[in-house]
Short mmCIF file of C-alpha atoms in Angstrom, two decimals:
data_model
loop_
_atom_site.label_atom_id
_atom_site.label_comp_id
_atom_site.label_asym_id
_atom_site.label_seq_id
_atom_site.Cartn_x
_atom_site.Cartn_y
_atom_site.Cartn_z
CA MET A 1 14.81 10.42 -13.69
CA LYS A 2 14.12 8.24 -16.55
CA GLN A 3 12.08 9.45 -19.60
CA ALA A 4 9.13 6.67 -18.48
CA ASP A 5 8.95 7.50 -15.12
CA SER A 6 8.85 11.22 -15.72
CA LEU A 7 5.83 10.56 -18.28
CA LEU A 8 4.47 8.52 -15.66
CA LEU A 9 4.50 10.95 -13.28
CA ASN A 10 2.85 13.39 -16.10
CA ALA A 11 0.27 10.88 -16.86
CA LEU A 12 -0.76 10.32 -13.03
CA LYS A 13 -0.45 14.02 -12.36
CA ALA A 14 -3.29 14.77 -15.71
CA ALA A 15 -5.54 11.85 -14.21
CA ILE A 16 -6.27 12.55 -10.55
CA HIS A 17 -7.03 16.21 -11.54
CA ASN A 18 -9.44 15.34 -14.57
CA GLU A 19 -7.14 16.56 -16.88
CA LYS A 20 -5.56 15.50 -20.51
CA ALA A 21 -1.72 14.64 -20.59
CA ALA A 22 0.22 16.66 -22.84
CA LEU A 23 2.80 13.59 -24.06
CA GLY A 24 3.22 14.58 -27.50
CA VAL A 25 4.31 11.48 -30.21
CA LEU A 26 6.34 9.06 -28.38
CA PRO A 27 8.25 6.38 -29.95
CA GLN A 28 7.27 3.41 -29.56
CA GLU A 29 9.85 1.97 -27.38
CA THR A 30 9.09 4.62 -25.00
CA GLN A 31 5.60 3.52 -25.15
CA THR A 32 6.17 0.40 -24.49
CA GLU A 33 8.36 1.63 -21.05
CA LEU A 34 5.55 3.45 -20.18
CA LEU A 35 3.05 1.27 -20.02
CA ARG A 36 5.05 -1.41 -18.51
CA ARG A 37 5.59 1.23 -15.60
CA ALA A 38 1.73 2.03 -15.32
CA VAL A 39 0.88 -2.02 -15.48
CA ARG A 40 3.98 -2.06 -12.49
CA HIS A 41 1.80 0.57 -10.41
CA GLY A 42 -1.70 -0.85 -10.85
CA VAL A 43 -2.54 2.49 -12.37
CA LEU A 44 -3.02 1.28 -16.26
CA PRO A 45 -6.29 2.41 -16.76
CA LEU A 46 -5.70 5.71 -15.40
CA VAL A 47 -2.50 6.40 -17.09
CA LEU A 48 -4.24 5.78 -20.82
CA ASP A 49 -7.77 7.40 -19.76
CA ALA A 50 -5.28 10.86 -19.12
CA CYS A 51 -3.01 10.16 -22.10
CA GLY A 52 -5.91 10.27 -24.82
CA ASN A 53 -4.21 8.96 -28.36
CA ALA A 54 -0.86 9.64 -27.39
CA LEU A 55 -0.78 5.46 -26.44
CA LYS A 56 -2.65 3.02 -28.26
CA ALA A 57 -1.12 -0.13 -27.27
CA ALA A 58 -2.73 -2.32 -24.27
CA ARG A 59 -6.02 -0.28 -24.19
CA GLN A 60 -7.89 -3.83 -24.22
CA MET A 61 -6.22 -4.81 -21.11
CA ALA A 62 -6.84 -1.47 -19.60
CA PHE A 63 -10.38 -2.26 -20.56
CA CYS A 64 -10.82 -5.58 -19.21
CA GLN A 65 -9.35 -3.69 -15.91
CA THR A 66 -12.03 -1.44 -15.96
CA ALA A 67 -14.60 -3.48 -16.56
CA GLU A 68 -13.55 -5.91 -13.90
CA GLN A 69 -12.94 -3.15 -11.72
CA ILE A 70 -16.93 -2.00 -11.86
CA LEU A 71 -18.06 -5.94 -11.87
CA LYS A 72 -16.03 -6.06 -8.29
CA THR A 73 -17.20 -3.25 -6.79
CA GLN A 74 -21.01 -3.73 -7.28
CA VAL A 75 -20.03 -7.57 -6.07
CA PHE A 76 -18.59 -5.69 -3.22
CA LEU A 77 -21.08 -3.57 -2.35
CA GLN A 78 -24.23 -5.46 -2.81
CA LEU A 79 -22.15 -8.51 -0.68
CA TYR A 80 -21.79 -5.38 2.26
CA SER A 81 -25.05 -4.42 2.08
CA LYS A 82 -25.94 -7.90 3.56
CA LEU A 83 -23.62 -7.61 6.30
CA ARG A 84 -25.66 -4.43 7.69
CA GLU A 85 -28.98 -6.31 7.33
CA MET A 86 -27.03 -9.01 9.82
CA LYS A 87 -26.08 -5.89 12.21
CA LEU A 88 -22.44 -6.26 11.53
CA HIS A 89 -20.31 -3.33 10.77
CA PRO A 90 -16.90 -4.14 9.42
CA LEU A 91 -15.10 -0.33 8.34
CA VAL A 92 -13.84 -0.50 4.58
CA LEU A 93 -10.28 -0.10 4.77
CA LYS A 94 -8.34 1.48 1.15
CA GLY A 95 -10.18 0.18 -2.20
CA PRO A 96 -13.79 1.30 -2.60
CA VAL A 97 -13.05 4.56 -0.14
CA CYS A 98 -9.71 5.16 -2.33
CA ALA A 99 -11.31 4.94 -5.38
CA ALA A 100 -13.86 7.16 -4.71
CA LEU A 101 -11.45 10.07 -4.10
CA TYR A 102 -10.42 9.74 -7.80
CA PRO A 103 -12.19 11.96 -10.78
CA LYS A 104 -12.99 8.50 -12.51
CA PRO A 105 -13.40 6.03 -9.44
CA GLU A 106 -13.77 2.71 -11.55
CA LEU A 107 -10.18 3.58 -13.33
CA ARG A 108 -8.43 3.15 -10.10
CA LEU A 109 -7.67 -0.29 -9.53
CA PHE A 110 -7.94 -2.42 -5.85
CA SER A 111 -7.11 -6.40 -5.90
CA ASP A 112 -8.98 -6.61 -2.77
CA VAL A 113 -11.51 -4.96 -0.20
CA ASP A 114 -10.07 -5.20 3.25
CA LEU A 115 -12.33 -5.33 6.02
CA LEU A 116 -11.58 -4.49 9.51
CA ALA A 117 -14.02 -6.21 12.34
CA VAL A 118 -14.69 -4.15 15.24
CA SER A 119 -15.87 -4.67 18.49
CA GLY A 120 -15.67 -8.47 18.48
CA GLU A 121 -17.08 -9.04 15.26
CA PHE A 122 -14.35 -11.10 14.13
CA ASP A 123 -15.84 -14.07 13.91
CA ARG A 124 -19.54 -13.23 13.49
CA THR A 125 -18.21 -11.75 10.57
CA GLN A 126 -16.30 -14.48 9.28
CA ASP A 127 -19.60 -17.16 9.57
CA ALA A 128 -21.54 -14.24 8.10
CA LEU A 129 -19.58 -14.13 4.69
CA LEU A 130 -19.36 -18.00 4.87
CA ARG A 131 -23.15 -17.96 4.78
CA LEU A 132 -23.55 -15.13 1.89
CA GLY A 133 -21.09 -18.15 -0.24
CA CYS A 134 -17.93 -16.75 0.52
CA ARG A 135 -14.86 -19.22 0.68
CA THR A 136 -11.78 -19.33 2.28
CA ALA A 137 -8.61 -19.05 0.59
CA GLY A 138 -6.87 -21.89 2.14
CA GLU A 139 -5.92 -21.78 5.96
CA SER A 140 -4.63 -18.34 7.73
CA VAL A 141 -1.41 -18.39 9.04
CA ASP A 142 -2.91 -15.43 11.74
CA PRO A 143 -5.92 -15.97 13.61
CA LEU A 144 -6.62 -12.40 13.37
CA GLU A 145 -6.61 -12.41 9.29
CA GLN A 146 -8.49 -14.31 6.33
CA THR A 147 -8.77 -14.05 3.11
CA PHE A 148 -12.00 -14.85 1.39
CA TYR A 149 -13.54 -15.01 -2.57
CA LEU A 150 -16.38 -15.52 -4.02
CA PRO A 151 -17.02 -17.77 -6.00
CA GLY A 152 -17.69 -16.83 -10.21
CA SER A 153 -16.70 -13.45 -9.21
CA PRO A 154 -13.65 -11.26 -9.37
CA LEU A 155 -14.38 -10.22 -5.65
CA VAL A 156 -11.51 -10.80 -2.68
CA LEU A 157 -12.11 -10.04 0.73
CA GLU A 158 -9.46 -9.52 3.70
CA LEU A 159 -10.72 -9.68 6.70
CA HIS A 160 -8.76 -8.27 9.56
CA GLY A 161 -9.34 -8.46 13.38
CA ALA A 162 -6.44 -5.57 13.67
CA ALA A 163 -5.46 -3.09 11.73
CA PHE A 164 -1.66 -4.17 11.01
CA PRO A 165 0.03 -7.91 11.59
CA GLU A 166 1.30 -7.74 15.38
CA ASN A 167 4.98 -7.82 14.91
CA ASP A 168 8.21 -5.95 15.93
CA ALA A 169 8.37 -3.76 12.93
CA TYR A 170 5.06 -2.14 12.48
CA GLY A 171 2.88 -3.90 15.09
CA HIS A 172 2.79 -0.79 17.17
CA MET A 173 0.91 1.17 14.84
CA ASN A 174 -2.47 -0.68 16.02
CA ALA A 175 -2.33 1.18 19.12
CA PHE A 176 -3.52 4.02 16.96
CA PHE A 177 -6.43 2.17 15.60
CA ALA A 178 -7.94 0.45 19.02
CA HIS A 179 -11.60 -0.64 18.97
CA GLU A 180 -12.10 1.20 21.76
CA LYS A 181 -10.98 4.78 20.83
CA LEU A 182 -11.53 4.61 16.76
CA ARG A 183 -13.63 7.29 15.02
CA THR A 184 -15.59 5.94 12.70
CA GLU A 185 -17.95 7.57 9.71
CA THR A 186 -20.43 6.37 7.22
CA VAL A 187 -19.88 6.93 3.39
CA PHE A 188 -21.57 6.58 0.28
CA VAL A 189 -19.72 4.76 -2.55
CA GLN A 190 -22.26 4.52 -5.41
CA GLY A 191 -25.50 5.19 -3.35
CA GLU A 192 -24.43 2.36 -0.63
CA GLU A 193 -23.93 3.27 2.64
CA ILE A 194 -20.82 1.76 3.99
CA TYR A 195 -18.78 2.26 7.53
CA THR A 196 -15.17 3.47 7.39
CA PHE A 197 -12.59 5.15 9.96
CA GLY A 198 -12.97 8.74 10.22
CA ALA A 199 -11.40 11.26 8.60
CA ASN A 200 -8.35 11.30 11.17
CA GLU A 201 -7.84 7.86 11.02
CA THR A 202 -8.46 7.17 7.24
CA PHE A 203 -5.44 9.67 6.94
CA LEU A 204 -3.75 8.13 9.53
CA TYR A 205 -4.01 4.12 7.86
CA LEU A 206 -3.43 5.61 4.93
CA LEU A 207 0.26 6.49 5.63
CA CYS A 208 0.24 3.60 8.24
CA HIS A 209 -0.25 1.70 5.40
CA SER A 210 2.59 3.19 2.87
CA LEU A 211 5.02 2.94 5.68
CA LYS A 212 4.25 -0.91 5.89
CA HIS A 213 4.59 -1.45 2.38
CA PHE A 214 7.84 1.01 2.44
CA LEU A 215 9.44 -1.52 4.95
CA HIS A 216 8.52 -4.65 3.21
CA GLY A 217 9.76 -3.52 -0.04
CA GLY A 218 8.19 0.01 -1.45
CA CYS A 219 4.72 1.32 -1.14
CA GLY A 220 4.57 2.02 -5.17
CA ILE A 221 3.09 5.53 -6.42
CA ARG A 222 -0.42 4.70 -6.10
CA ALA A 223 -0.49 5.00 -2.10
CA VAL A 224 0.70 8.40 -2.63
CA CYS A 225 -1.51 9.45 -5.08
CA ASP A 226 -4.06 8.28 -2.51
CA LEU A 227 -2.91 9.35 0.79
CA LEU A 228 -2.13 12.82 -0.99
CA LEU A 229 -5.80 13.07 -2.78
CA PHE A 230 -7.65 12.35 0.71
CA ALA A 231 -5.48 15.18 2.23
CA GLU A 232 -6.38 17.76 0.04
CA LYS A 233 -10.19 16.50 0.05
CA HIS A 234 -10.36 16.69 3.47
CA GLU A 235 -7.60 18.91 4.60
CA LYS A 236 -10.42 21.16 6.91
CA GLU A 237 -11.21 18.24 9.06
CA LEU A 238 -7.94 17.16 9.71
CA ASP A 239 -7.13 17.64 13.11
CA LYS A 240 -3.41 18.72 12.38
CA LEU A 241 -1.79 18.81 15.80
CA TYR A 242 -2.93 15.28 16.65
CA LEU A 243 -2.21 14.14 13.48
CA ARG A 244 1.46 15.60 13.89
CA ARG A 245 2.13 13.81 17.79
CA CYS A 246 0.84 10.25 16.15
CA CYS A 247 3.89 10.91 12.98
CA GLU A 248 6.37 12.07 15.75
CA LYS A 249 5.46 8.51 17.73
CA LEU A 250 6.14 7.23 14.23
CA SER A 251 9.06 9.01 13.43
CA ALA A 252 7.47 9.51 10.19
CA LEU A 253 7.48 13.43 9.93
CA GLU A 254 9.93 13.00 7.35
CA PHE A 255 8.70 10.51 5.47
CA LEU A 256 5.41 12.65 5.12
CA THR A 257 7.42 16.00 4.30
CA ALA A 258 9.15 13.91 1.62
CA LEU A 259 5.45 12.78 0.24
CA PHE A 260 4.25 16.36 -0.03
CA GLU A 261 6.91 17.40 -1.63
CA ILE A 262 6.68 14.62 -4.26
CA GLY A 263 2.67 15.61 -4.61
CA GLU A 264 3.90 19.42 -5.35
CA LYS A 265 6.85 19.09 -7.29
CA TYR A 266 5.45 16.03 -9.69
CA LEU A 267 1.91 15.65 -9.38
CA GLY A 268 0.55 18.91 -9.31
CA PHE A 269 -0.86 19.78 -5.89
CA GLU A 270 -0.56 22.70 -4.39
CA LYS A 271 1.08 23.28 -1.34
CA THR A 272 -1.18 24.79 1.92
CA GLU A 273 -0.71 26.91 4.85
CA SER A 274 -3.38 24.50 6.71
CA LEU A 275 -1.27 21.48 6.58
CA ALA A 276 2.32 22.66 7.48
CA LEU A 277 1.95 21.33 11.31
CA LEU A 278 2.07 18.01 8.91
CA ARG A 279 5.96 18.88 7.57
CA VAL A 280 9.48 19.35 8.84
CA HIS A 281 11.05 22.55 7.92
CA PRO A 282 13.77 22.61 5.65
CA ALA A 283 11.72 19.78 3.73
CA PRO A 284 14.54 16.50 3.09
CA ASP A 285 14.94 16.06 -0.44
CA GLU A 286 12.77 13.79 -1.90
CA THR A 287 14.08 12.69 -4.97
CA ALA A 288 15.62 9.40 -3.56
CA LEU A 289 12.48 8.44 -1.69
CA LEU A 290 10.85 8.84 -5.54
CA GLU A 291 13.42 7.24 -7.04
CA ASP A 292 12.57 4.01 -4.71
CA ILE A 293 8.80 4.13 -5.35
CA LEU A 294 8.88 4.18 -8.76
CA ALA A 295 11.14 1.13 -8.96
CA GLY A 296 9.43 -0.89 -6.12
CA GLY A 297 6.28 -1.03 -8.16
CA VAL A 298 2.42 -1.99 -5.87
CA HIS A 299 4.00 -2.99 -2.85
CA GLY A 300 7.56 -3.22 -3.87
CA ALA A 301 6.74 -6.45 -5.97
CA ALA A 302 8.83 -5.25 -9.28
CA GLU A 303 11.66 -7.39 -8.95
CA LYS A 304 12.16 -10.70 -6.65
CA SER A 305 15.23 -9.68 -4.77
CA ARG A 306 13.39 -6.34 -3.38
CA LEU A 307 10.87 -8.47 -1.79
CA HIS A 308 13.51 -10.63 -0.66
CA SER A 309 15.12 -7.69 0.94
CA ALA A 310 12.37 -7.00 2.91
CA ASN A 311 14.00 -9.17 5.36
CA MET A 312 16.85 -6.48 6.16
CA THR A 313 14.43 -3.49 6.41
CA LEU A 314 11.66 -5.28 8.29
CA HIS A 315 14.54 -6.39 10.89
CA ALA A 316 16.44 -2.84 10.56
CA ALA A 317 12.62 -1.13 11.73
CA ALA A 318 12.72 -4.18 14.94
CA VAL A 319 16.06 -3.59 16.39
CA GLN A 320 16.23 0.35 15.93
CA ASN A 321 19.73 -0.17 16.27
CA ALA A 322 21.91 0.96 13.72
CA GLU A 323 25.33 -0.81 14.20
CA LYS A 324 23.31 -4.28 15.33
CA CYS A 325 21.35 -4.15 12.03
CA GLU A 326 24.00 -3.94 9.99
CA ARG A 327 25.69 -6.42 11.56
CA PHE A 328 23.35 -8.65 11.55
CA SER A 329 20.43 -8.19 9.01
CA VAL A 330 22.31 -9.75 5.92
CA LEU A 331 22.64 -13.18 7.55
CA ARG A 332 18.99 -11.92 8.21
CA ALA A 333 18.08 -11.92 4.60
CA ALA A 334 19.36 -15.18 4.06
CA PHE A 335 18.13 -16.84 7.15
CA PRO A 336 14.50 -15.11 8.61
CA SER A 337 12.86 -16.32 11.42
CA ALA A 338 10.30 -19.05 11.44
CA LYS A 339 7.77 -16.01 11.66
CA ALA A 340 8.72 -14.75 8.82
CA LEU A 341 8.68 -18.26 6.95
CA HIS A 342 5.79 -18.76 8.81
CA CYS A 343 6.60 -21.87 9.48
CA ALA A 344 6.95 -23.90 13.33
CA PRO A 345 10.87 -23.09 14.91
CA HIS A 346 11.76 -27.08 14.49
CA SER A 347 10.59 -26.71 10.62
CA LEU A 348 13.62 -23.90 10.24
CA PRO A 349 16.09 -26.15 8.68
CA ALA A 350 14.43 -27.59 6.11
CA ALA A 351 12.53 -24.14 5.31
CA TRP A 352 15.93 -22.16 4.68
CA GLY A 353 17.42 -25.31 3.06
CA ARG A 354 14.76 -25.00 0.54
CA ARG A 355 14.64 -21.17 0.24
CA LEU A 356 18.70 -21.76 -0.64
CA ILE A 357 17.53 -23.95 -3.22
CA ARG A 358 14.86 -22.08 -4.66
CA TYR A 359 17.63 -18.83 -4.52
CA GLY A 360 19.97 -21.01 -7.15
CA LYS A 361 16.99 -21.88 -9.36
CA GLU A 362 16.57 -18.12 -9.40
CA ASN A 363 19.87 -17.53 -9.82
CA ILE A 364 20.24 -19.78 -13.18
CA GLN A 365 17.04 -19.13 -14.54
CA ASN A 366 16.18 -15.67 -13.84
CA ARG A 367 19.51 -14.12 -12.82
CA THR A 368 18.60 -12.87 -9.35
CA SER A 369 21.00 -14.11 -6.27
CA LEU A 370 21.32 -13.33 -2.84
CA ARG A 371 23.41 -10.66 -3.38
CA LYS A 372 21.70 -8.17 -5.12
CA SER A 373 18.61 -9.24 -2.61
CA VAL A 374 21.55 -8.11 -0.21
CA GLU A 375 22.69 -4.53 -1.73
CA ILE A 376 19.10 -3.38 -2.40
CA GLY A 377 18.42 -4.03 1.39
CA LYS A 378 21.59 -2.17 2.03
CA ARG A 379 20.47 0.48 0.19
CA ARG A 380 16.68 0.30 1.41
CA VAL A 381 18.06 0.26 5.01
CA ALA A 382 20.00 3.31 4.79
CA LEU A 383 17.07 5.23 3.24
CA LEU A 384 15.12 4.39 6.56
CA LYS A 385 17.85 6.84 7.99
CA THR A 386 17.90 9.16 5.43
CA TYR A 387 14.13 9.75 6.30
CA HIS A 388 14.91 9.02 9.99
CA LEU A 389 12.84 6.20 10.17
CA ILE A 390 15.16 4.17 11.83
CA LYS A 391 17.98 5.88 13.99
#
């Protein structure tokens, strides 16, 4: 493991347990690499707070991010209170709910707030947000998903009619969050009442969300911290037998076990017997998964080649056929489906042409290429097999 990655994990270990990281005196080059990784994973305020005087650079950026986060949370809670007054009950996913798990919630950044409209409230919630001054951010491709922003504030909302988009790679996850059998609960964030999933559903959603982004390009270390903190704080509430059955349906037990191993070996979480049902024995080697998580950054967006390689991993997950995946996924990376490119089937040739031209320009300007995407894709498909996410 690279020194900067090890330092990042040490800093996060301290931050999520409300401690200070003992990093010693770091050369300027090492400090710069650590800060780059903290930014890449969206954890800069957490890292700087834990490191104290060991890191002096980027404090202005962290201060601005934290101030924006505080404002974003306040604006959201005010808006959500008005939705409740209008007798609407969208469930808050991640965002403020995850931030509340940390000793200093304002340091856990989130770019937007995801809302899940339940019981047929999607259209009513859309109309209510528009009446409250929000604006739509362009036309949505998915009729059950719409992005909103509030002019004059940093708040961005993602309104969903389903927990996950319907597609062949992970659309089946929605079966765990069917509206008619959802268990929900009320929690308080800064004294404001908000609706969210029950404990089992939240744990499962955080796992599924990590899996979704892992298939796309990488889930990032922040998502791992969210899941492990939730498991630690809600351990007694979780129905482990039910969750194990869900993980078996997702073929995710090896993946989840590896995440627990990462938490225990690198992030200071304790191994508990009560969560043993959510693990496989013996535990898989977590090092390959950790390396991929650290390389990918938030949602695997560390580099364009990794994002482009998602066509291969998504295709592999959808097909669930190792030989077919290996034979066709390279072409899939170069020539994605109409659905993947959000265009009509008759527009595909033109879309492919634009894509290849863009690849050519990127290859000249940024030294990225289709070949690199394919190499990353092959490596990540092999990783899916290692953790039994595909056969």
